[in-house]
Short mmCIF file of C-alpha atoms in Angstrom, two decimals:
data_model
loop_
_atom_site.label_atom_id
_atom_site.label_comp_id
_atom_site.label_asym_id
_atom_site.label_seq_id
_atom_site.Cartn_x
_atom_site.Cartn_y
_atom_site.Cartn_z
CA MET A 1418 -108.87 11.77 -176.84
CA SER A 1419 -105.85 12.49 -179.02
CA GLN A 1420 -102.39 12.02 -177.61
CA PRO A 1421 -101.02 15.14 -175.86
CA SER A 1422 -98.77 17.01 -178.21
CA THR A 1423 -95.14 17.34 -177.21
CA ALA A 1424 -93.82 18.61 -180.50
CA PRO A 1425 -94.87 22.23 -180.03
CA ALA A 1426 -92.94 22.42 -176.75
CA GLY A 1427 -89.75 23.53 -178.52
CA PRO A 1428 -91.03 26.54 -180.44
CA ARG A 1429 -93.23 27.74 -177.59
CA VAL A 1430 -90.29 29.83 -176.31
CA PRO A 1431 -87.85 31.31 -178.84
CA GLU A 1432 -84.33 29.90 -178.58
CA ALA A 1433 -82.79 33.31 -177.81
CA VAL A 1434 -85.15 33.70 -174.84
CA HIS A 1435 -84.75 30.08 -173.74
CA ARG A 1436 -80.96 30.46 -173.46
CA ARG A 1437 -81.21 33.34 -170.98
CA ARG A 1438 -84.24 32.13 -169.04
CA TRP A 1439 -82.42 31.69 -165.72
CA VAL A 1440 -80.88 35.15 -165.95
CA VAL A 1441 -84.35 36.56 -166.66
CA LEU A 1442 -85.62 34.75 -163.57
CA GLY A 1443 -82.91 36.47 -161.52
CA VAL A 1444 -84.07 39.88 -162.77
CA LEU A 1445 -87.68 39.02 -161.95
CA MET A 1446 -86.66 37.93 -158.45
CA LEU A 1447 -84.83 41.24 -157.96
CA SER A 1448 -88.05 43.10 -158.83
CA LEU A 1449 -90.12 40.91 -156.53
CA LEU A 1450 -87.55 41.22 -153.76
CA ILE A 1451 -87.77 45.00 -153.37
CA VAL A 1452 -91.59 44.99 -153.41
CA VAL A 1453 -91.87 42.32 -150.69
CA LEU A 1454 -88.87 43.61 -148.74
CA ASP A 1455 -90.31 47.13 -148.52
CA ASN A 1456 -93.30 46.11 -146.42
CA SER A 1457 -91.22 44.09 -143.98
CA ILE A 1458 -88.81 47.03 -143.59
CA LEU A 1459 -91.63 49.46 -142.81
CA ASN A 1460 -92.90 47.28 -139.97
CA VAL A 1461 -89.52 47.74 -138.27
CA ALA A 1462 -89.58 51.53 -138.64
CA VAL A 1463 -93.06 52.44 -137.39
CA LYS A 1464 -91.90 53.36 -133.90
CA THR A 1465 -89.18 55.66 -135.26
CA ILE A 1466 -91.60 57.36 -137.66
CA ALA A 1467 -93.95 58.01 -134.72
CA VAL A 1468 -91.28 60.08 -132.93
CA PRO A 1469 -91.59 63.88 -133.49
CA ALA A 1470 -89.21 65.62 -135.91
CA PRO A 1471 -86.31 65.61 -136.52
CA THR A 1472 -86.02 61.90 -135.58
CA GLY A 1473 -89.39 60.97 -137.15
CA ILE A 1474 -92.44 62.86 -138.38
CA GLY A 1475 -94.69 62.48 -135.35
CA ALA A 1476 -97.18 60.07 -136.94
CA THR A 1477 -100.05 58.93 -134.75
CA GLN A 1478 -101.05 55.27 -134.43
CA SER A 1479 -103.87 55.79 -136.93
CA GLU A 1480 -101.54 57.56 -139.38
CA LEU A 1481 -99.00 54.75 -139.09
CA GLU A 1482 -101.69 52.21 -139.84
CA TRP A 1483 -102.72 54.14 -142.93
CA ALA A 1484 -99.10 54.43 -144.07
CA ILE A 1485 -99.28 50.63 -144.30
CA ASN A 1486 -102.92 50.36 -145.39
CA SER A 1487 -102.84 52.95 -148.19
CA TYR A 1488 -100.28 50.73 -149.92
CA THR A 1489 -102.37 47.60 -149.32
CA LEU A 1490 -105.60 49.22 -150.52
CA VAL A 1491 -104.20 50.42 -153.85
CA PHE A 1492 -102.14 47.27 -154.34
CA ALA A 1493 -105.02 44.84 -153.78
CA GLY A 1494 -107.53 46.95 -155.70
CA LEU A 1495 -105.46 47.11 -158.88
CA LEU A 1496 -103.83 43.66 -158.96
CA PHE A 1497 -106.44 42.10 -161.23
CA THR A 1498 -106.54 45.10 -163.57
CA SER A 1499 -102.75 45.21 -163.88
CA GLY A 1500 -102.68 41.52 -164.84
CA LEU A 1501 -105.22 42.13 -167.60
CA LEU A 1502 -103.24 45.11 -168.89
CA GLY A 1503 -100.07 43.02 -168.94
CA ASP A 1504 -101.75 40.38 -171.10
CA ARG A 1505 -103.02 43.09 -173.46
CA LEU A 1506 -100.21 45.70 -173.58
CA GLY A 1507 -97.18 43.51 -172.92
CA ARG A 1508 -95.85 42.21 -169.61
CA LYS A 1509 -92.42 43.81 -169.99
CA ARG A 1510 -93.95 47.24 -170.56
CA VAL A 1511 -96.20 46.84 -167.53
CA LEU A 1512 -93.27 45.60 -165.42
CA LEU A 1513 -91.11 48.57 -166.43
CA PHE A 1514 -93.97 50.95 -165.67
CA GLY A 1515 -94.64 49.36 -162.28
CA ILE A 1516 -91.04 49.33 -161.10
CA THR A 1517 -90.56 52.96 -162.24
CA VAL A 1518 -93.64 54.14 -160.33
CA PHE A 1519 -92.52 52.13 -157.30
CA GLY A 1520 -89.10 53.80 -157.41
CA ILE A 1521 -90.59 57.29 -157.72
CA GLY A 1522 -92.97 56.61 -154.84
CA SER A 1523 -90.05 55.32 -152.72
CA ALA A 1524 -87.99 58.48 -153.33
CA LEU A 1525 -90.94 60.72 -152.48
CA ALA A 1526 -91.79 58.70 -149.35
CA ALA A 1527 -88.20 58.99 -148.11
CA PHE A 1528 -88.49 62.78 -147.97
CA SER A 1529 -92.06 63.03 -146.67
CA GLY A 1530 -92.51 66.11 -144.53
CA SER A 1531 -95.71 64.97 -142.84
CA PRO A 1532 -97.70 61.80 -142.13
CA GLY A 1533 -100.21 62.82 -144.83
CA GLU A 1534 -97.47 62.96 -147.44
CA LEU A 1535 -96.12 59.58 -146.36
CA ILE A 1536 -99.59 58.02 -146.67
CA ALA A 1537 -100.02 59.48 -150.18
CA TYR A 1538 -96.60 58.37 -151.39
CA ARG A 1539 -97.11 54.90 -149.96
CA ALA A 1540 -100.25 54.70 -152.11
CA VAL A 1541 -98.07 55.57 -155.13
CA MET A 1542 -95.75 52.72 -154.15
CA GLY A 1543 -98.78 50.40 -153.94
CA LEU A 1544 -99.75 51.45 -157.46
CA GLY A 1545 -96.31 50.49 -158.76
CA ALA A 1546 -96.22 47.22 -156.82
CA ALA A 1547 -99.62 46.21 -158.23
CA PHE A 1548 -98.09 46.24 -161.72
CA VAL A 1549 -94.86 44.51 -160.67
CA MET A 1550 -96.15 41.50 -158.73
CA PRO A 1551 -98.37 39.83 -161.38
CA ALA A 1552 -96.01 40.74 -164.23
CA THR A 1553 -93.04 38.88 -162.70
CA LEU A 1554 -94.94 35.59 -162.58
CA ALA A 1555 -96.53 36.17 -166.01
CA VAL A 1556 -93.13 36.77 -167.62
CA LEU A 1557 -91.79 33.65 -165.90
CA MET A 1558 -94.57 31.55 -167.44
CA ASN A 1559 -93.60 32.84 -170.87
CA VAL A 1560 -89.83 32.26 -170.72
CA PHE A 1561 -89.93 28.73 -169.29
CA GLU A 1562 -91.34 25.64 -170.95
CA ARG A 1563 -94.09 23.80 -169.08
CA ASP A 1564 -91.80 21.09 -167.69
CA GLU A 1565 -89.45 23.69 -166.14
CA GLN A 1566 -92.17 25.97 -164.77
CA PRO A 1567 -92.59 24.16 -161.41
CA ARG A 1568 -88.85 24.50 -160.71
CA ALA A 1569 -88.82 28.17 -161.73
CA ILE A 1570 -91.92 28.95 -159.66
CA GLY A 1571 -90.30 27.25 -156.66
CA ILE A 1572 -87.24 29.48 -156.95
CA TRP A 1573 -89.51 32.51 -157.50
CA ALA A 1574 -91.44 31.65 -154.32
CA GLY A 1575 -88.18 31.12 -152.43
CA SER A 1576 -87.20 34.73 -153.15
CA VAL A 1577 -90.14 35.79 -150.99
CA GLY A 1578 -88.46 33.96 -148.11
CA LEU A 1579 -85.27 35.87 -148.82
CA ALA A 1580 -87.17 39.17 -148.63
CA ILE A 1581 -88.80 38.14 -145.35
CA ALA A 1582 -85.34 37.38 -143.97
CA ILE A 1583 -83.43 40.48 -145.00
CA GLY A 1584 -86.25 43.04 -144.66
CA PRO A 1585 -86.29 43.50 -140.87
CA ILE A 1586 -82.52 43.10 -140.66
CA THR A 1587 -81.90 45.70 -143.37
CA GLY A 1588 -84.42 48.03 -141.75
CA GLY A 1589 -82.77 47.68 -138.34
CA VAL A 1590 -79.29 48.38 -139.73
CA LEU A 1591 -80.48 51.42 -141.72
CA LEU A 1592 -82.30 52.89 -138.71
CA GLU A 1593 -79.22 52.49 -136.53
CA HIS A 1594 -77.03 54.47 -138.95
CA PHE A 1595 -79.33 56.75 -140.97
CA TRP A 1596 -82.61 58.64 -140.73
CA TRP A 1597 -85.99 56.95 -141.08
CA GLY A 1598 -86.36 57.89 -144.76
CA SER A 1599 -83.42 55.65 -145.66
CA ILE A 1600 -85.73 52.60 -145.48
CA PHE A 1601 -87.46 53.95 -148.60
CA LEU A 1602 -84.51 55.59 -150.30
CA VAL A 1603 -82.64 52.27 -150.35
CA ASN A 1604 -85.16 51.09 -152.96
CA VAL A 1605 -84.07 53.67 -155.52
CA PRO A 1606 -80.65 52.26 -156.56
CA VAL A 1607 -82.13 48.74 -156.66
CA VAL A 1608 -84.96 50.02 -158.89
CA LEU A 1609 -82.47 51.69 -161.25
CA LEU A 1610 -80.46 48.47 -161.51
CA ALA A 1611 -83.63 46.44 -162.10
CA LEU A 1612 -84.77 48.84 -164.85
CA VAL A 1613 -81.48 48.52 -166.74
CA LEU A 1614 -81.49 44.71 -166.47
CA MET A 1615 -85.15 44.46 -167.48
CA ALA A 1616 -84.72 46.66 -170.53
CA TRP A 1617 -81.69 44.61 -171.57
CA LEU A 1618 -82.65 41.03 -170.74
CA VAL A 1619 -86.39 40.53 -170.20
CA PRO A 1620 -88.41 39.68 -173.35
CA ASP A 1621 -91.86 41.09 -173.88
CA SER A 1622 -94.92 38.89 -174.28
CA ARG A 1623 -98.64 39.41 -174.58
CA ASP A 1624 -101.86 37.72 -175.54
CA PRO A 1625 -101.80 37.70 -179.37
CA ASN A 1626 -105.61 37.67 -179.49
CA PRO A 1627 -106.81 39.71 -176.51
CA GLY A 1628 -110.19 40.61 -177.99
CA ARG A 1629 -112.20 43.58 -176.79
CA ILE A 1630 -111.43 44.94 -173.35
CA ASP A 1631 -114.10 44.19 -170.77
CA LEU A 1632 -114.31 47.72 -169.34
CA PRO A 1633 -117.39 47.12 -167.11
CA GLY A 1634 -115.72 44.01 -165.70
CA VAL A 1635 -112.50 45.89 -164.98
CA LEU A 1636 -114.34 48.72 -163.23
CA LEU A 1637 -116.45 46.29 -161.18
CA SER A 1638 -113.33 44.38 -160.09
CA VAL A 1639 -111.54 47.55 -158.95
CA VAL A 1640 -114.54 48.98 -157.07
CA GLY A 1641 -115.39 45.63 -155.48
CA LEU A 1642 -111.85 44.85 -154.34
CA VAL A 1643 -111.20 48.37 -153.01
CA LEU A 1644 -114.45 48.39 -150.99
CA LEU A 1645 -113.87 44.87 -149.66
CA VAL A 1646 -110.26 45.49 -148.66
CA TYR A 1647 -111.14 48.87 -147.13
CA GLY A 1648 -113.80 47.20 -144.99
CA ILE A 1649 -111.33 44.52 -143.93
CA ILE A 1650 -108.68 47.13 -143.07
CA ARG A 1651 -111.24 49.17 -141.13
CA GLY A 1652 -112.19 46.06 -139.17
CA GLY A 1653 -108.54 45.53 -138.28
CA GLU A 1654 -108.22 49.14 -137.12
CA LEU A 1655 -111.29 49.02 -134.88
CA ALA A 1656 -110.86 45.36 -133.86
CA GLU A 1657 -114.63 45.30 -134.27
CA LEU A 1658 -116.07 43.53 -137.30
CA THR A 1659 -119.70 44.51 -136.66
CA ASP A 1660 -119.22 48.29 -136.82
CA VAL A 1661 -121.20 49.95 -139.61
CA THR A 1662 -118.02 51.49 -141.07
CA VAL A 1663 -116.70 47.94 -141.44
CA LEU A 1664 -119.81 46.15 -142.63
CA ALA A 1665 -120.99 48.79 -145.13
CA PRO A 1666 -117.88 48.83 -147.36
CA ALA A 1667 -117.16 45.11 -146.91
CA LEU A 1668 -120.68 43.99 -147.80
CA GLY A 1669 -120.84 46.61 -150.56
CA GLY A 1670 -117.58 45.24 -151.97
CA LEU A 1671 -118.89 41.67 -151.86
CA ALA A 1672 -122.07 42.77 -153.63
CA VAL A 1673 -120.06 44.49 -156.38
CA LEU A 1674 -117.87 41.39 -156.76
CA VAL A 1675 -121.01 39.24 -157.12
CA LEU A 1676 -122.11 41.60 -159.90
CA PHE A 1677 -118.63 41.19 -161.40
CA VAL A 1678 -118.99 37.40 -161.46
CA LEU A 1679 -122.48 37.58 -162.96
CA HIS A 1680 -121.27 40.02 -165.61
CA GLU A 1681 -118.26 37.84 -166.47
CA ARG A 1682 -120.47 34.76 -166.88
CA ARG A 1683 -122.71 36.58 -169.35
CA SER A 1684 -120.07 38.55 -171.25
CA ASP A 1685 -118.89 37.35 -174.67
CA HIS A 1686 -115.45 38.87 -173.95
CA PRO A 1687 -114.95 38.37 -170.17
CA ALA A 1688 -111.92 39.71 -168.32
CA ILE A 1689 -111.59 36.26 -166.72
CA ASP A 1690 -113.30 33.06 -167.79
CA MET A 1691 -115.29 31.96 -164.74
CA GLY A 1692 -115.25 28.43 -166.15
CA TYR A 1693 -111.78 28.01 -164.68
CA PHE A 1694 -113.30 28.03 -161.19
CA LYS A 1695 -115.23 24.88 -162.15
CA LYS A 1696 -111.90 23.03 -162.24
CA PRO A 1697 -111.34 21.57 -158.73
CA ALA A 1698 -107.56 22.01 -158.89
CA PHE A 1699 -107.85 25.70 -159.78
CA SER A 1700 -110.48 26.54 -157.15
CA ALA A 1701 -108.71 24.52 -154.44
CA ALA A 1702 -105.41 26.22 -155.25
CA VAL A 1703 -106.71 29.78 -154.95
CA ALA A 1704 -108.66 28.83 -151.80
CA ALA A 1705 -105.50 27.34 -150.29
CA ILE A 1706 -103.58 30.54 -151.07
CA ALA A 1707 -106.23 32.65 -149.32
CA LEU A 1708 -106.51 30.34 -146.30
CA VAL A 1709 -102.79 29.93 -145.68
CA PHE A 1710 -102.21 33.68 -145.80
CA PHE A 1711 -105.28 34.29 -143.65
CA ALA A 1712 -103.77 32.07 -140.96
CA LEU A 1713 -100.16 33.11 -141.40
CA MET A 1714 -100.65 36.90 -141.55
CA GLY A 1715 -102.78 36.69 -138.45
CA VAL A 1716 -100.06 34.90 -136.50
CA THR A 1717 -97.40 37.26 -137.88
CA PHE A 1718 -99.48 40.11 -136.48
CA PHE A 1719 -99.48 38.83 -132.91
CA SER A 1720 -96.02 37.23 -132.97
CA ALA A 1721 -94.49 40.71 -133.40
CA PHE A 1722 -96.13 41.84 -130.15
CA TYR A 1723 -95.13 38.62 -128.43
CA LEU A 1724 -91.47 38.93 -129.37
CA GLN A 1725 -91.13 42.67 -128.71
CA SER A 1726 -93.65 43.51 -125.99
CA VAL A 1727 -93.63 40.31 -123.93
CA ARG A 1728 -90.14 38.93 -124.58
CA GLY A 1729 -88.46 42.34 -124.86
CA TYR A 1730 -86.56 41.78 -128.11
CA SER A 1731 -85.72 44.76 -130.31
CA ALA A 1732 -87.09 45.08 -133.82
CA LEU A 1733 -83.75 43.93 -135.25
CA GLU A 1734 -83.56 40.97 -132.86
CA SER A 1735 -87.14 40.01 -133.76
CA GLY A 1736 -86.15 40.07 -137.42
CA LEU A 1737 -83.22 37.77 -136.72
CA LEU A 1738 -85.46 35.40 -134.77
CA ILE A 1739 -87.69 34.74 -137.81
CA LEU A 1740 -84.70 33.87 -139.99
CA PRO A 1741 -85.46 30.11 -139.70
CA LEU A 1742 -88.86 30.71 -141.36
CA ALA A 1743 -87.20 32.48 -144.27
CA VAL A 1744 -84.34 29.97 -144.52
CA ALA A 1745 -86.80 27.06 -144.65
CA GLN A 1746 -88.68 28.75 -147.49
CA MET A 1747 -85.49 29.44 -149.44
CA VAL A 1748 -84.23 25.88 -148.98
CA PHE A 1749 -87.43 23.90 -149.58
CA ALA A 1750 -89.48 26.01 -152.03
CA PRO A 1751 -87.17 25.39 -155.04
CA ARG A 1752 -87.25 21.65 -154.25
CA ALA A 1753 -90.98 21.33 -153.66
CA ARG A 1754 -91.50 20.22 -157.28
CA LEU A 1755 -89.39 17.08 -156.63
CA VAL A 1756 -91.64 16.09 -153.72
CA VAL A 1757 -94.73 16.82 -155.83
CA GLU A 1758 -93.37 14.58 -158.61
CA ARG A 1759 -92.90 11.80 -156.07
CA PHE A 1760 -96.08 12.08 -154.00
CA GLY A 1761 -98.45 14.40 -155.91
CA ALA A 1762 -99.70 17.93 -155.22
CA ARG A 1763 -102.52 16.74 -152.96
CA ALA A 1764 -100.28 14.93 -150.48
CA VAL A 1765 -97.56 17.59 -150.49
CA CYS A 1766 -99.89 20.57 -150.01
CA THR A 1767 -101.93 18.75 -147.37
CA GLY A 1768 -98.72 17.99 -145.49
CA GLY A 1769 -97.62 21.60 -145.87
CA MET A 1770 -100.91 22.93 -144.51
CA LEU A 1771 -100.69 20.53 -141.56
CA LEU A 1772 -97.17 21.78 -140.80
CA VAL A 1773 -98.36 25.39 -140.92
CA ALA A 1774 -101.31 24.51 -138.64
CA LEU A 1775 -98.93 22.73 -136.25
CA GLY A 1776 -96.65 25.77 -136.13
CA LEU A 1777 -99.60 28.07 -135.46
CA ALA A 1778 -100.97 25.79 -132.75
CA ALA A 1779 -97.57 25.82 -131.03
CA PHE A 1780 -98.10 29.48 -130.16
CA ALA A 1781 -100.91 28.34 -127.87
CA LEU A 1782 -98.19 26.82 -125.64
CA PHE A 1783 -95.76 29.77 -125.61
CA ASP A 1784 -95.24 31.89 -122.50
CA GLU A 1785 -92.72 34.42 -121.17
CA THR A 1786 -90.03 31.78 -120.63
CA THR A 1787 -90.35 29.56 -123.71
CA PRO A 1788 -86.77 28.75 -124.82
CA VAL A 1789 -85.57 30.57 -127.92
CA TRP A 1790 -84.63 27.31 -129.62
CA VAL A 1791 -88.27 26.21 -129.44
CA LEU A 1792 -89.32 29.44 -131.19
CA GLU A 1793 -86.72 28.81 -133.87
CA VAL A 1794 -87.94 25.26 -134.48
CA VAL A 1795 -91.55 26.44 -134.77
CA PHE A 1796 -90.62 29.19 -137.24
CA PHE A 1797 -88.63 26.67 -139.29
CA VAL A 1798 -91.59 24.27 -139.36
CA GLN A 1799 -93.88 27.09 -140.52
CA GLY A 1800 -91.43 28.04 -143.27
CA ALA A 1801 -91.10 24.43 -144.41
CA GLY A 1802 -94.88 24.12 -144.54
CA MET A 1803 -95.22 27.31 -146.60
CA ALA A 1804 -92.50 26.12 -148.98
CA HIS A 1805 -94.52 23.00 -149.75
CA ILE A 1806 -97.77 24.91 -150.30
CA MET A 1807 -97.08 28.03 -152.35
CA PRO A 1808 -95.08 26.56 -155.29
CA PRO A 1809 -97.49 23.65 -155.98
CA VAL A 1810 -100.67 25.75 -155.69
CA THR A 1811 -99.13 28.52 -157.81
CA VAL A 1812 -98.25 25.94 -160.46
CA ALA A 1813 -101.82 24.59 -160.27
CA VAL A 1814 -103.25 28.09 -160.87
CA MET A 1815 -100.84 29.12 -163.60
CA GLN A 1816 -100.85 25.86 -165.57
CA THR A 1817 -104.64 25.64 -165.57
CA LEU A 1818 -104.83 28.86 -167.59
CA PRO A 1819 -103.47 29.20 -171.13
CA ARG A 1820 -100.08 30.88 -171.23
CA GLU A 1821 -101.65 33.83 -173.06
CA LYS A 1822 -103.63 34.58 -169.88
CA ALA A 1823 -100.60 34.39 -167.57
CA GLY A 1824 -101.10 37.96 -166.39
CA SER A 1825 -104.70 37.29 -165.37
CA GLY A 1826 -103.70 34.07 -163.62
CA SER A 1827 -100.89 35.72 -161.72
CA ALA A 1828 -103.20 38.57 -160.73
CA LEU A 1829 -105.79 36.12 -159.38
CA ASN A 1830 -103.09 34.28 -157.45
CA ASN A 1831 -101.87 37.51 -155.83
CA THR A 1832 -105.36 38.93 -155.26
CA PHE A 1833 -106.49 35.90 -153.25
CA ARG A 1834 -103.22 36.02 -151.33
CA GLN A 1835 -103.57 39.73 -150.53
CA VAL A 1836 -107.26 39.59 -149.56
CA GLY A 1837 -106.68 36.46 -147.47
CA GLY A 1838 -103.78 38.10 -145.63
CA ALA A 1839 -105.68 41.34 -144.98
CA LEU A 1840 -108.68 39.37 -143.75
CA GLY A 1841 -106.43 37.34 -141.45
CA VAL A 1842 -104.99 40.46 -139.82
CA ALA A 1843 -108.48 41.98 -139.42
CA VAL A 1844 -110.31 38.92 -138.12
CA LEU A 1845 -107.57 37.40 -135.99
CA GLY A 1846 -106.48 40.88 -134.86
CA SER A 1847 -110.06 41.44 -133.69
CA VAL A 1848 -110.03 38.12 -131.82
CA LEU A 1849 -106.72 39.05 -130.18
CA SER A 1850 -107.94 42.54 -129.22
CA SER A 1851 -111.27 41.35 -127.83
CA ALA A 1852 -109.68 38.55 -125.81
CA TYR A 1853 -107.00 40.91 -124.49
CA ARG A 1854 -109.53 43.54 -123.41
CA GLY A 1855 -111.58 40.87 -121.66
CA GLY A 1856 -108.48 39.72 -119.77
CA ILE A 1857 -107.11 43.12 -118.75
CA GLU A 1858 -110.31 45.01 -117.87
CA GLY A 1859 -110.50 43.53 -114.38
CA HIS A 1860 -107.09 45.01 -113.58
CA LEU A 1861 -107.79 48.58 -114.70
CA GLY A 1862 -109.73 49.67 -111.60
CA GLY A 1863 -106.85 51.84 -110.36
CA VAL A 1864 -106.31 53.55 -113.72
CA PRO A 1865 -107.77 57.08 -114.07
CA GLU A 1866 -111.06 56.96 -115.97
CA ALA A 1867 -109.69 59.16 -118.77
CA LEU A 1868 -106.99 56.54 -119.51
CA ARG A 1869 -108.97 53.37 -118.81
CA ASP A 1870 -110.37 52.83 -122.28
CA THR A 1871 -107.00 53.49 -123.93
CA ALA A 1872 -105.21 51.16 -121.51
CA GLY A 1873 -107.43 48.25 -122.56
CA GLU A 1874 -106.78 48.54 -126.30
CA SER A 1875 -103.57 46.48 -126.53
CA ILE A 1876 -100.57 45.36 -124.55
CA GLU A 1877 -98.56 48.25 -125.98
CA ALA A 1878 -101.23 50.70 -124.80
CA THR A 1879 -101.38 49.13 -121.33
CA LEU A 1880 -97.60 49.25 -120.92
CA ALA A 1881 -97.54 52.87 -122.14
CA VAL A 1882 -100.19 53.86 -119.55
CA ALA A 1883 -98.30 51.93 -116.87
CA GLN A 1884 -95.15 53.89 -117.71
CA GLN A 1885 -97.11 57.14 -117.66
CA LEU A 1886 -98.47 56.37 -114.17
CA GLY A 1887 -94.98 55.67 -112.79
CA PRO A 1888 -94.80 53.49 -109.63
CA ALA A 1889 -98.60 53.37 -109.48
CA GLY A 1890 -98.66 51.61 -112.85
CA GLU A 1891 -96.24 48.80 -112.00
CA ASP A 1892 -99.11 46.53 -110.93
CA LEU A 1893 -100.41 46.60 -114.53
CA ILE A 1894 -97.35 45.04 -116.15
CA ALA A 1895 -97.73 41.41 -115.01
CA PRO A 1896 -101.51 41.31 -115.74
CA ALA A 1897 -100.83 42.82 -119.17
CA TYR A 1898 -98.41 40.01 -120.00
CA THR A 1899 -100.85 37.39 -118.72
CA ALA A 1900 -103.82 38.88 -120.59
CA PHE A 1901 -101.84 39.09 -123.82
CA LEU A 1902 -100.56 35.52 -123.57
CA ASP A 1903 -104.09 34.23 -122.92
CA ALA A 1904 -105.37 36.23 -125.91
CA MET A 1905 -102.49 34.97 -128.07
CA HIS A 1906 -103.30 31.38 -127.14
CA ILE A 1907 -106.93 31.83 -128.23
CA THR A 1908 -105.86 33.50 -131.48
CA ALA A 1909 -103.28 30.80 -132.17
CA ILE A 1910 -105.94 28.10 -131.87
CA ALA A 1911 -108.18 30.08 -134.26
CA SER A 1912 -105.28 30.40 -136.72
CA ALA A 1913 -104.47 26.71 -136.50
CA THR A 1914 -108.13 25.88 -137.16
CA ILE A 1915 -108.03 27.92 -140.36
CA GLY A 1916 -104.88 26.02 -141.34
CA LEU A 1917 -106.70 22.72 -140.80
CA VAL A 1918 -109.59 23.93 -142.98
CA GLY A 1919 -107.03 24.64 -145.69
CA ALA A 1920 -105.60 21.13 -145.28
CA VAL A 1921 -109.06 19.63 -145.80
CA VAL A 1922 -109.68 21.77 -148.91
CA VAL A 1923 -106.45 20.72 -150.63
CA ALA A 1924 -106.80 17.08 -149.50
CA VAL A 1925 -110.24 16.85 -151.12
CA PHE A 1926 -109.83 18.91 -154.28
CA LEU A 1927 -106.20 19.09 -155.41
CA PRO A 1928 -105.03 16.46 -157.93
CA GLY A 1929 -103.15 13.46 -156.62
CA ARG A 1930 -99.98 11.84 -157.86
CA PRO A 1931 -99.47 12.42 -161.60
CA PRO A 1932 -99.45 9.43 -163.99
CA ARG A 1933 -96.12 7.69 -164.58
CA ASP A 1934 -95.79 9.19 -168.06
CA GLY A 1935 -96.01 12.66 -166.48
CA ARG A 1936 -98.95 13.72 -168.64
CA PRO A 1937 -101.67 15.76 -166.96
CA ASP A 1938 -104.91 13.99 -166.26
CA ALA A 1939 -107.92 15.95 -167.42
CA GLY A 1940 -109.93 14.48 -164.61
CA GLU A 1941 -107.67 16.02 -162.01
CA GLY A 1942 -108.31 19.63 -162.90
CA THR A 1943 -105.37 20.50 -165.13
CA ALA A 1944 -106.41 22.05 -168.38
CA PRO A 1945 -105.24 19.52 -170.97
CA GLY A 1946 -103.44 21.18 -173.81
CA SER A 1947 -103.96 24.61 -172.25
CA VAL A 1948 -100.37 25.50 -173.03
CA ALA A 1949 -99.40 23.42 -176.01
CA ALA A 1950 -102.66 23.71 -177.86
CA SER A 1951 -103.26 27.41 -177.51
CA GLY A 1952 -100.96 28.60 -180.26
CA PRO A 1953 -97.77 30.62 -180.16
CA VAL A 1954 -97.36 33.51 -177.77
CA SER A 1955 -96.09 36.86 -178.99
CA THR A 1956 -92.64 36.97 -177.40
CA GLU A 1957 -90.19 39.66 -178.42
CA ALA A 1958 -86.61 38.68 -177.78
#
């Protein structure tokens, strides 16, 4: 094998772009921030939106779920396609388009006159976000040289922690002083600022030899992902994964995605080269992304009920309580590359997955009186674990692919993350709901038959029925807390088990400690020469 070439490293990124690379990263983080922050803000506002006008718009529980899910469905379904378009049309153009659509959707959502309008405008926001998320990482890969990419990706990942931290807090402050639509309207000035900075500072880049577009592959990917994610969302709504309205779209989506894979393997101009999945580092990295978000989104789902329904904290207080998770991500994610350089991606990611699993398992010990400082320590441990997983696995995904395919790689990274998270909420939410119903049913004998089924759906539903019944419903409160805590303990153990599976996957398949000379080892799954040997990228300063 010839010696790895280091000479081309200089001209890979034009000098004018190289000089402003950290400023460009700041602009990309601003774009990522508002997309991630928006979802965390909405979770704080759902109760206000459910109140009849003029305070809210009188959205039902199902309508509130679809205000969240319409965004997720469009976002997940178009992620892969948007990455391909970025590689072909130019990542800056796609980023500008995405952030503009996101801003327009935000303004429209702020002034929604009905739940139906809010659901539609949230879908528009999902469309914009689908073009923003992959483009930010793809641009990053094209303004930083290979040796600086791990550091830049760590900082990029840390910005997600910042969004997690300030989202609920910002939402709580806005709702205390303004109307519910302000949680969307606040995006507009940030979008305008981001557009100006992008147009001024961010260079464009694209695949100089994209070849013919794989239209059948693109269509199969969209249809397959939309059907799969819809089935997952439906399962989360019903808390019943065997219902025909869950199985039909989910299995149909999987079947279409199998056709997509078969088509890509046979195509002479595939949308994504399936050969990359034969590299252990690449496959282990995307699997780790899916597994960690499966486990973490599931626990995020039930921790919100634990903090607000059982412990009695407000939405704003709950947001403040998860600050340690966000702080740990912001502190450790940018430094994860240093630990990887010392111990290798395998050891670091395995340790991170074990920390996440430990944090999830801790919820199996929580009750109504668990000290707040214990909660804070657990959230910090979870954040530290995440910070030592996401940057290394993202680097593994992005550096396996040639830089020209950065949009496709980023899209794959985000698609596995989104599908894994949605699946976690659906599956673990179903476990939580089933366990809760099993625990509370024996205490619903005194509830009128018309309300009995509703009262067993969730702790929020039980407490609402108890309040409706007045003094006669007081006997339901303590059993509701007990049933929820028992259900949470079961779900926490399931989440921790998924985390342990992720630890095994990365321990077996991710590459170990890099050689002393820092050169990638072809035997460990990194594509040798995938960056340096693939020719110059079209980068417009």
